[in-house]
PDB file of C-alpha atoms in Angstrom:
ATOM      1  CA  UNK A  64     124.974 101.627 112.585  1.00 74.00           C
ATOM      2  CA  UNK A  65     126.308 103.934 109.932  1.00 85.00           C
ATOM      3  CA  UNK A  66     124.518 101.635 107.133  1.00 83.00           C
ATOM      4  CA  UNK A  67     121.552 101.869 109.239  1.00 80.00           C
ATOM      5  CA  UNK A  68     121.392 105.651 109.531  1.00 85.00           C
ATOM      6  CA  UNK A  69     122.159 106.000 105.511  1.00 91.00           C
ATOM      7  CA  UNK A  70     119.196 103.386 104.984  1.00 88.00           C
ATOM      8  CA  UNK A  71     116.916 105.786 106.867  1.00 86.00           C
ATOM      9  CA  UNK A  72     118.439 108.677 105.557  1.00 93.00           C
ATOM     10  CA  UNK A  73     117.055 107.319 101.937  1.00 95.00           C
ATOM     11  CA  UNK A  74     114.330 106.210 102.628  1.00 90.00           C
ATOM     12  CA  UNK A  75     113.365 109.696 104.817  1.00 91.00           C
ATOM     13  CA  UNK A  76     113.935 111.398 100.925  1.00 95.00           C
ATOM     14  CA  UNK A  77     111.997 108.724  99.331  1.00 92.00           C
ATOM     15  CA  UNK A  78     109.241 109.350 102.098  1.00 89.00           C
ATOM     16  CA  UNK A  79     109.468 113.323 101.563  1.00 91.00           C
ATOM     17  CA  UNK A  80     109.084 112.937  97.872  1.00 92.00           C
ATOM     18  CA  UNK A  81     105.848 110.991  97.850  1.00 89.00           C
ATOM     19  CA  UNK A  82     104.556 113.448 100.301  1.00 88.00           C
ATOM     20  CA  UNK A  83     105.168 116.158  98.299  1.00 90.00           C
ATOM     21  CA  UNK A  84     103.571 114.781  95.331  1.00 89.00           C
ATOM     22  CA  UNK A  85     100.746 113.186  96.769  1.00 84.00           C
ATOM     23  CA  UNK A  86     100.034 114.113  99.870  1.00 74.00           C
ATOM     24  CA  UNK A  87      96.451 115.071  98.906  1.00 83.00           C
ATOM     25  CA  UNK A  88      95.558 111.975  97.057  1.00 85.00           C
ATOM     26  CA  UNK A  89      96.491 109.114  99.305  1.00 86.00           C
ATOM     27  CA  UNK A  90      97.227 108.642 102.728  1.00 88.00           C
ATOM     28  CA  UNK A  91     100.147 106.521 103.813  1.00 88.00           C
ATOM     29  CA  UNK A  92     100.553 105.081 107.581  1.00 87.00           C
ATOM     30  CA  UNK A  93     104.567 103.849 108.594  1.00 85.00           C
ATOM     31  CA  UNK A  94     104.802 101.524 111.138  1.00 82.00           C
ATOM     32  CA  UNK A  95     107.333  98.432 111.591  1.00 76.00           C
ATOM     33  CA  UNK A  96     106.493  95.112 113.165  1.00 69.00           C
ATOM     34  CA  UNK A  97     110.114  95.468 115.364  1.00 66.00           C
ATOM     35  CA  UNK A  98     112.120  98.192 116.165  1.00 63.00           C
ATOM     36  CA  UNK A  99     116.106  96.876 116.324  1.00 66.00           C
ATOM     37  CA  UNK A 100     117.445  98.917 113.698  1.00 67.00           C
ATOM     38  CA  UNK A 101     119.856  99.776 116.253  1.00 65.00           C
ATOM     39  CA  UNK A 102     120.974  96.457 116.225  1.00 67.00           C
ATOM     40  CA  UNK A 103     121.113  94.648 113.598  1.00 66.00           C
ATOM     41  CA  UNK A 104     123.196  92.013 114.544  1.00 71.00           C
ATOM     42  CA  UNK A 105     119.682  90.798 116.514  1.00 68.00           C
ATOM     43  CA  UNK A 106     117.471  88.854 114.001  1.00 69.00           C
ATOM     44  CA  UNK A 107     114.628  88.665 117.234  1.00 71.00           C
ATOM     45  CA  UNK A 108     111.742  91.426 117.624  1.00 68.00           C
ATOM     46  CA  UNK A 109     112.348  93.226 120.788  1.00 68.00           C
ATOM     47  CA  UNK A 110     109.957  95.142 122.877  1.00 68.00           C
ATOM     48  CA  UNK A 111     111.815  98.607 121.711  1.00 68.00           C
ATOM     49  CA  UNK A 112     108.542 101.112 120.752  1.00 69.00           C
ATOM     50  CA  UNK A 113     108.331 101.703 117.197  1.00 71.00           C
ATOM     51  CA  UNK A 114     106.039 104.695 115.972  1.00 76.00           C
ATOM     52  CA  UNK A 115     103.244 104.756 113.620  1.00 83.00           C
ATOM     53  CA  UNK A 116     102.915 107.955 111.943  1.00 85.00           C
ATOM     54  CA  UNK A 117     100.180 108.363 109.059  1.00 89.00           C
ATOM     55  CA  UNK A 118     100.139 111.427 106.576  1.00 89.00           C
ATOM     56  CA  UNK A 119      97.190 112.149 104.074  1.00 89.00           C
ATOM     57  CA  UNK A 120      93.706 112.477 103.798  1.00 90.00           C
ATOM     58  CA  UNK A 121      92.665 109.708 106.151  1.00 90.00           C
ATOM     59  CA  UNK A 122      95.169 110.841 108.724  1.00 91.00           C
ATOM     60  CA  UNK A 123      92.105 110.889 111.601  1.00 92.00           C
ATOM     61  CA  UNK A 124      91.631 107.492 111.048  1.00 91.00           C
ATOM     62  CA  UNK A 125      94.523 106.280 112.605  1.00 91.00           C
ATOM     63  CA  UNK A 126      94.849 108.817 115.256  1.00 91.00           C
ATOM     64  CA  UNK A 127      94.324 105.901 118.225  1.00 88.00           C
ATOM     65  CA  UNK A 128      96.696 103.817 116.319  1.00 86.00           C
ATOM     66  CA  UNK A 129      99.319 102.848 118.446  1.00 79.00           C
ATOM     67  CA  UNK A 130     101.343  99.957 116.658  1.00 75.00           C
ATOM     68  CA  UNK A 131     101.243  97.705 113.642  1.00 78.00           C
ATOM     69  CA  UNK A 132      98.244  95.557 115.082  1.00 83.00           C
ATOM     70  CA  UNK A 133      96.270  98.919 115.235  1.00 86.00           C
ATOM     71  CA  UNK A 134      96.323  99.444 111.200  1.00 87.00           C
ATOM     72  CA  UNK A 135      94.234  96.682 109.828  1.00 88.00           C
ATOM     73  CA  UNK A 136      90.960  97.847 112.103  1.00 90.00           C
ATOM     74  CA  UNK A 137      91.814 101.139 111.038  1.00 90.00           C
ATOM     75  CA  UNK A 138      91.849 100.506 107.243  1.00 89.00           C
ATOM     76  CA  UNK A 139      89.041  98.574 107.150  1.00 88.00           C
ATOM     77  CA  UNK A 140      86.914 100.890 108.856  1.00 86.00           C
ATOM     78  CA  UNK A 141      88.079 103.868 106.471  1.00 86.00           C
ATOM     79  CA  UNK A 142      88.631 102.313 103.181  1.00 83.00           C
ATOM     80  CA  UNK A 143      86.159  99.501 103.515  1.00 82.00           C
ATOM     81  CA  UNK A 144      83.714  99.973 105.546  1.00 80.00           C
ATOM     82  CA  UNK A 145      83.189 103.593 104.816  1.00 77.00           C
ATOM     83  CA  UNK A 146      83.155 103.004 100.809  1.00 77.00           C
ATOM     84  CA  UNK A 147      80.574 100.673 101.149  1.00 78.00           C
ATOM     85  CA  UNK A 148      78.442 102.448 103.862  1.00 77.00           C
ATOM     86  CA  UNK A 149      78.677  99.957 106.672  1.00 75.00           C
ATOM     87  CA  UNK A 150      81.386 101.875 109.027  1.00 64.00           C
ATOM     88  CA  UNK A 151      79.439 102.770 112.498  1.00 61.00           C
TER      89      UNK A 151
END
């Protein structure tokens, strides 16, 4: 677990960083496809809830996003659709 926690502990920087310098220019969504981090010892996906959090200026468009099969509707409506004037 302690590998674990410093794994997230780097990447929360790495996260922090980006924000900082481009928080205003892109938008970035986290999400994870399993949530056993706890675990590791597990190579199966379990049921555990993993967030999705989104930062940026498309932040709204992933506000009913609830897990990873939520994203791709949600990107393709706001950086597809949109840019090409088809979104509904």
């Amino acid at each position: 677990l302690a590998t674990a926690t410093a794994l997230v502990e780097r990447l929360d920087r790495f996260v922090s960083a980006l924000l900082d310098a481009l928080a205003s220019l892109v938008t970035l969504v986290v999400t994870s496809d399993h949530g056993n981090l706890e675990d590791a010892l597990d190579r199966r996906h379990t049921h555990a809830e993993v967030p999705l959090i989104a930062f940026g200026p498309a932040t709204a468009a992933f506000a009913d996003a609830r897990d990873l099969r939520d994203v791709a509707p949600a990107t393709l409506v706001e950086f597809i659709l949109k840019k090409l004037g088809r979104a509904a």
